[in-house]
Coordinates of C-alpha atoms in Angstrom, one line a residue:
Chain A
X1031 CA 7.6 11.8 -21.4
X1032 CA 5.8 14.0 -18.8
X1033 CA 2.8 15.9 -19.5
X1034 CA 0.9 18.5 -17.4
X1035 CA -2.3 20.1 -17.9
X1036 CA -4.1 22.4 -16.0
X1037 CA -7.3 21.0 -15.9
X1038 CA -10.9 19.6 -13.2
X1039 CA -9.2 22.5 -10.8
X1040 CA -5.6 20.3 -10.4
X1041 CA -3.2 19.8 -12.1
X1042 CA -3.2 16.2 -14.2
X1043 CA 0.5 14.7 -14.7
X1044 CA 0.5 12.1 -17.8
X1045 CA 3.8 10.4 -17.6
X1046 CA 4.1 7.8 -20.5
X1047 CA 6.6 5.4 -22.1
X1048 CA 5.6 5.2 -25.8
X1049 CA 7.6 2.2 -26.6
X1050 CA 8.5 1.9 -29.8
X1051 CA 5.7 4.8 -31.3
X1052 CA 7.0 7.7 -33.3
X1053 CA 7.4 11.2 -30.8
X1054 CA 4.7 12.7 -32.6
X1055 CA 2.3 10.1 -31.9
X1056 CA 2.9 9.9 -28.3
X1057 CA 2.1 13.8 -29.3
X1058 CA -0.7 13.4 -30.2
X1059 CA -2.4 10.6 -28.1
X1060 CA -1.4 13.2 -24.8
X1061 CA -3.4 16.1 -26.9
X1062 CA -6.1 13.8 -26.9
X1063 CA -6.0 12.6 -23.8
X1064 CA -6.2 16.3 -22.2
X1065 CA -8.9 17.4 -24.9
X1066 CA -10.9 14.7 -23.2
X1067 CA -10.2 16.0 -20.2
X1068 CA -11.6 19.5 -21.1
X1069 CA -14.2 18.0 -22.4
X1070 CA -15.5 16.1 -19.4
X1071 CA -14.6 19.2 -17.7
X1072 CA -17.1 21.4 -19.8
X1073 CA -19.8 18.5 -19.5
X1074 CA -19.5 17.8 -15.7
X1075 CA -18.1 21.2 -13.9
X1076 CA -20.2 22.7 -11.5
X1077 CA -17.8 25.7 -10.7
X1078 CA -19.1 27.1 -13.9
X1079 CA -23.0 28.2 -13.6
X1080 CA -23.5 27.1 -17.5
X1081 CA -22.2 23.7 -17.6
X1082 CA -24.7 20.9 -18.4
X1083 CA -24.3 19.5 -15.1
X1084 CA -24.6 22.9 -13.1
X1085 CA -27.6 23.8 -15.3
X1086 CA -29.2 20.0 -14.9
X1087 CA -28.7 20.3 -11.2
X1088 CA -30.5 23.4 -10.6
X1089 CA -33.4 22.6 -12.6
X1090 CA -32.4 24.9 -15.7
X1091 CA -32.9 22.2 -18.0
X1092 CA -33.6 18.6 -18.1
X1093 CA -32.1 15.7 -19.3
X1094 CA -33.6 14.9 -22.2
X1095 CA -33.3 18.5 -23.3
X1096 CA -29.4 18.3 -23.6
X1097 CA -28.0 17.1 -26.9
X1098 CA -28.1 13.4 -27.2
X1099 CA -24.3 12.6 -26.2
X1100 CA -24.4 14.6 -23.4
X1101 CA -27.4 13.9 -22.0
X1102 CA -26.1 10.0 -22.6
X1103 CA -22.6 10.5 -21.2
X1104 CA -24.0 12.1 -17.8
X1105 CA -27.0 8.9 -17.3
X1106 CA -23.8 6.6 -17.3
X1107 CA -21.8 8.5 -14.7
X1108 CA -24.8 9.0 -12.9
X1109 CA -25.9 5.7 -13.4
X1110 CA -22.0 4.9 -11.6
X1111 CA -23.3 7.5 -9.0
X1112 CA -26.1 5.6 -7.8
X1113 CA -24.2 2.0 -7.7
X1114 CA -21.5 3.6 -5.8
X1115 CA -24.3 5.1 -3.2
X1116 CA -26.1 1.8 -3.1
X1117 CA -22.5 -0.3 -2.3
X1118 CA -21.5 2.5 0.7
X1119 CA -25.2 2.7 2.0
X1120 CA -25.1 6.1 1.0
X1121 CA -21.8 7.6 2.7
X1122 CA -21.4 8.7 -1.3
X1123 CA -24.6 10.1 -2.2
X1124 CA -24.0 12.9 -4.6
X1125 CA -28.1 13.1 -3.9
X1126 CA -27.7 14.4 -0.7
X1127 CA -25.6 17.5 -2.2
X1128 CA -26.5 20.7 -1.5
X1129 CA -27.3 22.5 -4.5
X1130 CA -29.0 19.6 -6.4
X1131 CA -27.2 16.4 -7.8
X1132 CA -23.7 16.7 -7.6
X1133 CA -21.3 13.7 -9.1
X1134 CA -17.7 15.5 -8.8
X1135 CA -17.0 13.3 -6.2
X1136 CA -16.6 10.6 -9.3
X1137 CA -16.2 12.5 -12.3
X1138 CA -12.3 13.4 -11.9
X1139 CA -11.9 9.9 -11.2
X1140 CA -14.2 9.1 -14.5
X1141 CA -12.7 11.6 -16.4
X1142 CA -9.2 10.8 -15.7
X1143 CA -10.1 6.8 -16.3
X1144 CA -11.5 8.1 -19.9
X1145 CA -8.0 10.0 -20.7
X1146 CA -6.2 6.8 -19.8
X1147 CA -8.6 5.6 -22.5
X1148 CA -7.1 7.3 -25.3
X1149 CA -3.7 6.6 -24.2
X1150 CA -4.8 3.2 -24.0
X1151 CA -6.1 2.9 -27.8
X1152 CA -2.9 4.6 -28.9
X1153 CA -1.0 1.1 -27.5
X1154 CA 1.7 3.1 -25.4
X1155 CA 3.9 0.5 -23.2
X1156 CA 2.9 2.1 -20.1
X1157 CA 1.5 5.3 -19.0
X1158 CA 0.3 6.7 -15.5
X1159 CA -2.5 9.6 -15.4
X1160 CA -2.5 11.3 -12.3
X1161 CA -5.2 13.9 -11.3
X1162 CA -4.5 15.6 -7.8
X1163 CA -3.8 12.0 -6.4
X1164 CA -6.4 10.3 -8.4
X1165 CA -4.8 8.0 -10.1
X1166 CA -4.9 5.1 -13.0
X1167 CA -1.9 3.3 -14.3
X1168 CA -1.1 1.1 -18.0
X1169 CA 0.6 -1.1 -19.3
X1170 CA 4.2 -2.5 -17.9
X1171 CA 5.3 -0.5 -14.6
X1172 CA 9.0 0.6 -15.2
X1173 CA 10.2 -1.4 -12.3
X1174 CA 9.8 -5.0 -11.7
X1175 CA 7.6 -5.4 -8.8
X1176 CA 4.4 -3.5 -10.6
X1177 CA 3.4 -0.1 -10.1
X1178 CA 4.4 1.4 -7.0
X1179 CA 2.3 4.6 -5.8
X1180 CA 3.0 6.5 -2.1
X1181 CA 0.1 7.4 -0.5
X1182 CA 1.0 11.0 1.1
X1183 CA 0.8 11.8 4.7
X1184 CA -2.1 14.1 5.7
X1185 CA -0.2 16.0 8.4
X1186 CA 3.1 14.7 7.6
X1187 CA 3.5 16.8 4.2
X1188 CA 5.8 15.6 2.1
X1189 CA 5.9 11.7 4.1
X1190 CA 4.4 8.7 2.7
X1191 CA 2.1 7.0 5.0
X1192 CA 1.9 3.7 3.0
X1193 CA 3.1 2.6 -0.2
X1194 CA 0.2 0.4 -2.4
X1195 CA 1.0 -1.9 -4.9
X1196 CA -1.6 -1.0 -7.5
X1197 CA -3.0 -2.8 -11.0
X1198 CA -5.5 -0.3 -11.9
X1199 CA -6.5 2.9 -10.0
X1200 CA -6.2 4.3 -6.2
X1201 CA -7.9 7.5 -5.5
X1202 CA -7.2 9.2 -2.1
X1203 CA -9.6 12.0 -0.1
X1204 CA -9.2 13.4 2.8
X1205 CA -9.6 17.3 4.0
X1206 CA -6.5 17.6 3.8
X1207 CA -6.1 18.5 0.6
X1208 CA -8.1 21.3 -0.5
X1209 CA -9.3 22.4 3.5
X1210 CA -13.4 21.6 4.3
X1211 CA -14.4 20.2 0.5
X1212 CA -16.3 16.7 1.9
X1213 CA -20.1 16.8 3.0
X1214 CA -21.6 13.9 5.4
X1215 CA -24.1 13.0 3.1
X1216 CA -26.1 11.5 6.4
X1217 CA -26.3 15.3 8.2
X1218 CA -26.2 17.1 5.0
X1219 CA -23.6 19.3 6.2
X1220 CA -19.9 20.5 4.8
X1221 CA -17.4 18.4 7.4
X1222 CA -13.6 18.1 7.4
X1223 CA -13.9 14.5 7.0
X1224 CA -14.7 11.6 9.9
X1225 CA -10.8 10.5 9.0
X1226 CA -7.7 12.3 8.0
X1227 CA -7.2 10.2 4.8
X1228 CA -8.9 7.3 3.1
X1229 CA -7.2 5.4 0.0
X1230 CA -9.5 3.1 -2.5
X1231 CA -7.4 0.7 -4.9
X1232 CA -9.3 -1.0 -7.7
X1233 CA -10.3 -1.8 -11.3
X1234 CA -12.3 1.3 -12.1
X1235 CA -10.6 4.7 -11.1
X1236 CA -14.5 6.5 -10.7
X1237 CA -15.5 3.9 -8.5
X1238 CA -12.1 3.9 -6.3
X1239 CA -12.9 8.2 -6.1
X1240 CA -16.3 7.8 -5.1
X1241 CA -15.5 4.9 -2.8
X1242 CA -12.8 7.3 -1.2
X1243 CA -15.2 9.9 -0.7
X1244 CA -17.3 7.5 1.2
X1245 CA -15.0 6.4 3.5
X1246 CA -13.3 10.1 4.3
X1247 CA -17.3 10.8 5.5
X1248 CA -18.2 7.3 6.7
X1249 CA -15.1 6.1 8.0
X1250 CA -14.6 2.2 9.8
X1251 CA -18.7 1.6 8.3
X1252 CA -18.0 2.6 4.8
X1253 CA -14.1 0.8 5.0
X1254 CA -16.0 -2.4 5.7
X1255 CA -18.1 -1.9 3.1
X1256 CA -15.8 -1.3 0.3
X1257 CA -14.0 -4.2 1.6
X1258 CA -17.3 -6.5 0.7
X1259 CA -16.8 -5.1 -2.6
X1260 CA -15.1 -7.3 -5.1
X1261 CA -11.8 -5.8 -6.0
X1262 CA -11.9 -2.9 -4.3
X1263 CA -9.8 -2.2 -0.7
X1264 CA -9.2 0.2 1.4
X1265 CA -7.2 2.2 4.1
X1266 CA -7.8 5.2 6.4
X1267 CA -5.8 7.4 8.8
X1268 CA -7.9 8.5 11.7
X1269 CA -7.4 12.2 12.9
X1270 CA -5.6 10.5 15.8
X1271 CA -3.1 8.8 13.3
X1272 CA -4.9 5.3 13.7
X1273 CA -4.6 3.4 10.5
X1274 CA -6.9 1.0 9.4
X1275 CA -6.8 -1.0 6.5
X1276 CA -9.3 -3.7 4.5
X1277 CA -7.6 -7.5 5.0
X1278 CA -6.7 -7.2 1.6
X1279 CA -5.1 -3.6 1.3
X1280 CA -2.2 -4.3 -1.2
X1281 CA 0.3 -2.0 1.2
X1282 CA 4.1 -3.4 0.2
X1283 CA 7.2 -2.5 1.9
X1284 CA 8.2 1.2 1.1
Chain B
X197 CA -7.6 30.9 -25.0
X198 CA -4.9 28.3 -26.4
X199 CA -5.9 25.4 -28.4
X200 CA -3.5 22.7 -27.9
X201 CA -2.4 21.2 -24.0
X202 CA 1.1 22.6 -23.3
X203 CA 3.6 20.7 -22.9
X204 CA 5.2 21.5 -19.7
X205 CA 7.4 18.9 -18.1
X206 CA 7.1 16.9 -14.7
X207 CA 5.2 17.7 -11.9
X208 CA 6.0 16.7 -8.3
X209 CA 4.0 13.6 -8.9
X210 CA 5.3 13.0 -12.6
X211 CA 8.9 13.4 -11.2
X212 CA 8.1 10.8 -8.8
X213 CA 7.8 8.8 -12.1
X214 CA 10.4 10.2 -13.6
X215 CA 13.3 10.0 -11.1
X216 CA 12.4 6.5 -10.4
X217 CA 13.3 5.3 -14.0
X218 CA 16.7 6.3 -12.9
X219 CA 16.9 5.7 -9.6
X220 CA 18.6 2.3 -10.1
X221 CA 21.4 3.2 -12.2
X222 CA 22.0 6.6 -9.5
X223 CA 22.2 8.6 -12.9
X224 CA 19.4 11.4 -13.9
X225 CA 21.1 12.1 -17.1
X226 CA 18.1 12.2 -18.9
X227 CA 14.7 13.2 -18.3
X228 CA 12.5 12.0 -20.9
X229 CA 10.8 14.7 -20.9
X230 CA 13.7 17.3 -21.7
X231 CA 14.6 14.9 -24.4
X232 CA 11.3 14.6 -25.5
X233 CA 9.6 18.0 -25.6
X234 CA 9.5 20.4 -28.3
X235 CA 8.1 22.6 -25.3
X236 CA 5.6 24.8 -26.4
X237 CA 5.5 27.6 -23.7
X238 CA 2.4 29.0 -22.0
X239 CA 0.4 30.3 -24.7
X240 CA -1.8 32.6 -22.9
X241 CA -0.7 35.3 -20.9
X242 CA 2.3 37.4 -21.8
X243 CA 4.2 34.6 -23.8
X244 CA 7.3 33.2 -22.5
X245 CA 8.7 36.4 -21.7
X246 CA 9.9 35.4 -18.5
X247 CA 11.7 32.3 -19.4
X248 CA 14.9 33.2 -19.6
X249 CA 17.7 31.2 -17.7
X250 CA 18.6 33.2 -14.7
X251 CA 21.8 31.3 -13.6
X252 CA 24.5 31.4 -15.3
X253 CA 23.3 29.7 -18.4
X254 CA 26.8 27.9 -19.3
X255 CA 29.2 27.1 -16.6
X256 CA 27.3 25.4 -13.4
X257 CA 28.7 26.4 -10.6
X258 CA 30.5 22.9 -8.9
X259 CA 31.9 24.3 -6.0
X260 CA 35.3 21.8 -5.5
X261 CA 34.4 19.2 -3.3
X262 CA 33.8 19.9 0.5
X263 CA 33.1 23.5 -0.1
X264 CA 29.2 24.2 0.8
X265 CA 28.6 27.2 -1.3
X266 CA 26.6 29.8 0.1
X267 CA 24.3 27.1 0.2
X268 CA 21.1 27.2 3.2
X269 CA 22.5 26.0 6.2
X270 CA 25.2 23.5 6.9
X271 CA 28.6 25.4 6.7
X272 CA 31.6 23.0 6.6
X273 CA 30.3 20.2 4.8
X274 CA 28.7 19.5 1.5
X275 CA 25.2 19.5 1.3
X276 CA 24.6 16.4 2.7
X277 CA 22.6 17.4 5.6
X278 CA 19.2 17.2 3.7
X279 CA 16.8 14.9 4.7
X280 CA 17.5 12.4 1.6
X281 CA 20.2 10.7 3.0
X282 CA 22.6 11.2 0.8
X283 CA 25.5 11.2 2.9
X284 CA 29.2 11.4 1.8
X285 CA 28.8 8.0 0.0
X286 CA 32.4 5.8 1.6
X287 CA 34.6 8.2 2.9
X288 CA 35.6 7.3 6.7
X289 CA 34.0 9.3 9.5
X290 CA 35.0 12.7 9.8
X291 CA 38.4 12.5 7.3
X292 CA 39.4 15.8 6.6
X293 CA 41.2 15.3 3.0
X294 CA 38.3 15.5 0.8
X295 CA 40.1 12.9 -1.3
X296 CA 38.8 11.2 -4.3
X297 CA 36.0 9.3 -2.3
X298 CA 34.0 12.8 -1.8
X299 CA 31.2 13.3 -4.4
X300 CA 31.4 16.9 -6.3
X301 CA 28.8 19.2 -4.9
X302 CA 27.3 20.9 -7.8
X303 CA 24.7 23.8 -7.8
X304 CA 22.6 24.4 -10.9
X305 CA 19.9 26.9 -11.4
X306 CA 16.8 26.3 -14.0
X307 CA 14.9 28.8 -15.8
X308 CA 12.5 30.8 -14.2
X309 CA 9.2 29.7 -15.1
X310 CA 6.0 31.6 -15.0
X311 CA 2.9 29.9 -13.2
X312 CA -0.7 30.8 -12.2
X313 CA 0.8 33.2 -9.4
X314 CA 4.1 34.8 -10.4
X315 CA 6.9 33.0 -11.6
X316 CA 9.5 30.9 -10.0
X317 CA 12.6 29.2 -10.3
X318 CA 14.9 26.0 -8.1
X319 CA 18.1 25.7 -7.9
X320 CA 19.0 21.9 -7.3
X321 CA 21.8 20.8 -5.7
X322 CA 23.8 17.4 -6.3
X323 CA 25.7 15.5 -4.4
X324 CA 27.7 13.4 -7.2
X325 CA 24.6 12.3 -9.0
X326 CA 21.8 12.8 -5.8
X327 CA 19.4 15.3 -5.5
X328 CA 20.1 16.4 -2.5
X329 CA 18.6 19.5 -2.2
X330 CA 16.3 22.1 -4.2
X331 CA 15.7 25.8 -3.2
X332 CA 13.3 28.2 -4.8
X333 CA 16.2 31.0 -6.2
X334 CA 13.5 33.4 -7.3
X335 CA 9.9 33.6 -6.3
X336 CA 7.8 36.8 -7.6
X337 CA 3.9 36.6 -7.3
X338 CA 0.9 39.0 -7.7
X339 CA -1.6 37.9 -5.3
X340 CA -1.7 36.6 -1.5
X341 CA -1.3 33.2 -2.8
X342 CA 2.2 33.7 -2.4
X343 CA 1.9 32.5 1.1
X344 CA 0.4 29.3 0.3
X345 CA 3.2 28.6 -2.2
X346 CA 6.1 29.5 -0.2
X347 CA 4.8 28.2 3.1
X348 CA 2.9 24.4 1.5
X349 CA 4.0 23.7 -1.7
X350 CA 7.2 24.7 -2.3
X351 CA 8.5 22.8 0.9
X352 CA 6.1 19.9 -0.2
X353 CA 7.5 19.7 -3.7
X354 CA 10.9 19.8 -2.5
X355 CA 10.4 16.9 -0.3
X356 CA 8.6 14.9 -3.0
X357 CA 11.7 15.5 -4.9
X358 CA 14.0 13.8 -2.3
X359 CA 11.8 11.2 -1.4
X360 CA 11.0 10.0 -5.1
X361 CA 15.1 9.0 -5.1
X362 CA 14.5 7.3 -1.9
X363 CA 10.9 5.7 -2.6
X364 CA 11.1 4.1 -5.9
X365 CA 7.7 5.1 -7.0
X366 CA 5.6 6.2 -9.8
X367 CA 3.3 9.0 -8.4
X368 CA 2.0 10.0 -5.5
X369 CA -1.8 10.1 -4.5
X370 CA -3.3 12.6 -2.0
X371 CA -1.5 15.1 -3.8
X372 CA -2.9 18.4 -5.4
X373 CA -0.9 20.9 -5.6
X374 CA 0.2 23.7 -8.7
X375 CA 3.4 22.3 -9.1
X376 CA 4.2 22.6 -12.6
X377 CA 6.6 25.0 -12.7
X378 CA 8.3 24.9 -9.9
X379 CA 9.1 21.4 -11.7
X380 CA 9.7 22.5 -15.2
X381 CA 12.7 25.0 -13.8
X382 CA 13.8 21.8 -11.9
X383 CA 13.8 19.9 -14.8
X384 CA 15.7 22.8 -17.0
X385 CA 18.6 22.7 -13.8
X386 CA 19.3 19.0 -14.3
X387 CA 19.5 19.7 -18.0
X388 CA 22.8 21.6 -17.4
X389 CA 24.0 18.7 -15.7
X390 CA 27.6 18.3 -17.3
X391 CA 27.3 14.8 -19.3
X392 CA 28.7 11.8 -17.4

């Protein structure tokens, strides 16, 4: 079955094969996959002025003010924050943010990697989450050659630049999307993004985002470095439609 | 505010996934999620009201083969001009009996489905059992973002319908776009799919 929620701002397509589970329990793993997508949504939005985040950021309250499994479940997503700003030399750095700390660049990723979770415990045969292009696949992929996911075009809408063979997760930025969203982290100022489109495969879906974010801002220097990083490659599309990819970029034949 | 997620269908992204299920057999009898869902509607605003089938709800209209009815552009032939590729599958170059080698043109139209903006609905058109094309029958919105929808995404989603047939993948990434119901209408058309 397909499921779509309106949730994080996009639109987040759950698209699972059961197996042999009962209909209602397929039901009711996708209700809690999407309540845990609220929830992270409540926890980490800063859209909203009175989320824990928004309020933490501007200095309304502190950390150890928030109830204790908030305040723990924003350390560990921070805590991924600063890892992925150490490994891209700080072409992520929700630090630099205008506005005080500012993780979103991770958390859909996160978020959407914790709604996989719950599909996960519930032992469907496969299921793929997909937030706005963010996304993280289970289980057996319905065709033999493993999960097959099109990267789109930025200019090109509705072409496939690449298609990437994927285990885990890919996440894509690029300004594309959503018009001037990125920030150069370096100059501390709002930018289209140093490449059209940058696409992160690997084995954790908030890392891949975060690494995607770095490389739309940092471009070839932050594409080198997430190729140093275990398990993790990528590939950009330069505003003049020059692609470059990690050595290990699992592109396959479209 | 509704409790419960709604259950709404495929997106552009999810039909990626879903098509491709199918893709190998050329049949799209069966969307899991039609068979699936006990769809609960939109709770919030104003109900379901507006999902009523606009096309004819019984009969889909297959125009004989060869006949492009009223369709967008391409006057003598079927519909086979869209970009899929779908060709007339065999049939020599050019042979004007549409003998039995011609695939049935068949237009159906989905519900119309409410969204954040207005409310929509497709009308897909098939080429024996291809997609081979899908136009927005009915578009009504309430704020500028009408523009946006008829101008990006509707002409994206389209595409992403097509290309899923031709791609043979599960989802697309790079991809944001409110899609859901110009998929759920699509979904509801291939529903009335005559059986076999």
């Amino acid at each position: 079955m397909v499921h779509v929620e309106p949730v994080m701002g996009t639109m987040v397509t759950i698209t699972i094969d059961g197996g042999g589970l009962a209909a209602e329990d397929v039901d009711a793993a996708v209700v809690e996959a999407c309540a845990e997508l609220h929830r992270a949504d409540r926890v980490f939005s800063t859209w909203t002025a009175w989320s824990p985040m928004s309020r933490l950021r501007r200095g309304a309250v502190r950390l150890d003010q928030l109830p204790d499994d908030v305040a723990a479940e924003i350390s560990s997503v921070l805590a991924l924050c600063w890892d992925a700003r150490r490994a891209t030399d700080g072409w992520f750095d929700p630090w630099a943010m205008p506005g005080g700390v500012d993780p979103t660049g991770l958390v859909k990723g996160w978020a959407i990697e914790q709604a996989m979770g719950v599909l996960d415990k519930a032992s469907m045969a496969s299921a793929v989450v997909n937030g706005g292009g963010d996304i993280v696949v289970h289980g057996d992929s319905p065709e033999p050659g493993g999960w097959r996911i099109g990267v789109q075009h930025p200019w090109r809408r509705g072409a496939l630049a690449c298609v990437v063979a994927v285990d885990h997760a890919v996440a894509t930025s690029g300004g594309y999307e959503r018009g001037t969203h990125l920030v150069d982290p370096r100059r501390g100022v709002r930018t289209a993004g140093a490449v059209a489109s940058a696409t992160v495969t690997g084995p954790s879906l908030a890392v891949a985002d975060a690494l995607a974010t770095a490389v739309a801002v940092g471009a070839d220097e932050a594409l080198a470095l997430v190729g140093g990083l275990p398990g993790y490659e990528a590939y950009l599309i330069g505003h003049d439609g020059r692609e470059i990819s990690t050595p290990g970029f699992p592109s396959v034949p479209a | 505010m509704r409790k419960g997620p709604i259950v709404i269908g495929a997106t552009a992204a999810g039909l990626a996934g879903v098509l491709s299920f199918h893709s190998k057999t050329g049949s799209f009898s069966a969307l899991p999620a039609s068979t699936t869902a006990p769809q609960h509607q939109q709770g919030s605003s104003g109900g379901s009201a507006g999902s009523t089938s606009s096309g004819s709800s019984g009969a889909p209209a297959s125009s004989g083969a060869g006949t492009a009815s009223s369709g967008s552009s391409s006057s003598g032939s079927t519909a086979g001009g869209t970009s899929a590729g779908a060709g007339s599958s065999g049939g020599g170059p050019a042979s004007p009996p549409p003998a039995k080698t011609t695939p049935t043109t068949t237009k159906l139209t989905g519900k119309v489905e409410q969204f954040g903006y207005g409310q929509l609905a497709v009308t897909v058109t098939l080429t024996g059992t291809r997609i081979t094309d899908v136009a927005v029958s009915s578009l009504q919105v309430i704020d500028p973002t009408s523009q946006y929808i008829e101008q990006q995404a509707v002409p994206y989603l389209k595409r992403e319908v097509l290309q899923a047939q031709s791609a043979n993948i599960q989802g697309v990434s790079g991809a944001s776009y409110t899609a859901q119901a110009y998929a759920l209408s699509l979904q509801s058309a291939l529903a009335k799919r005559p059986k076999g």
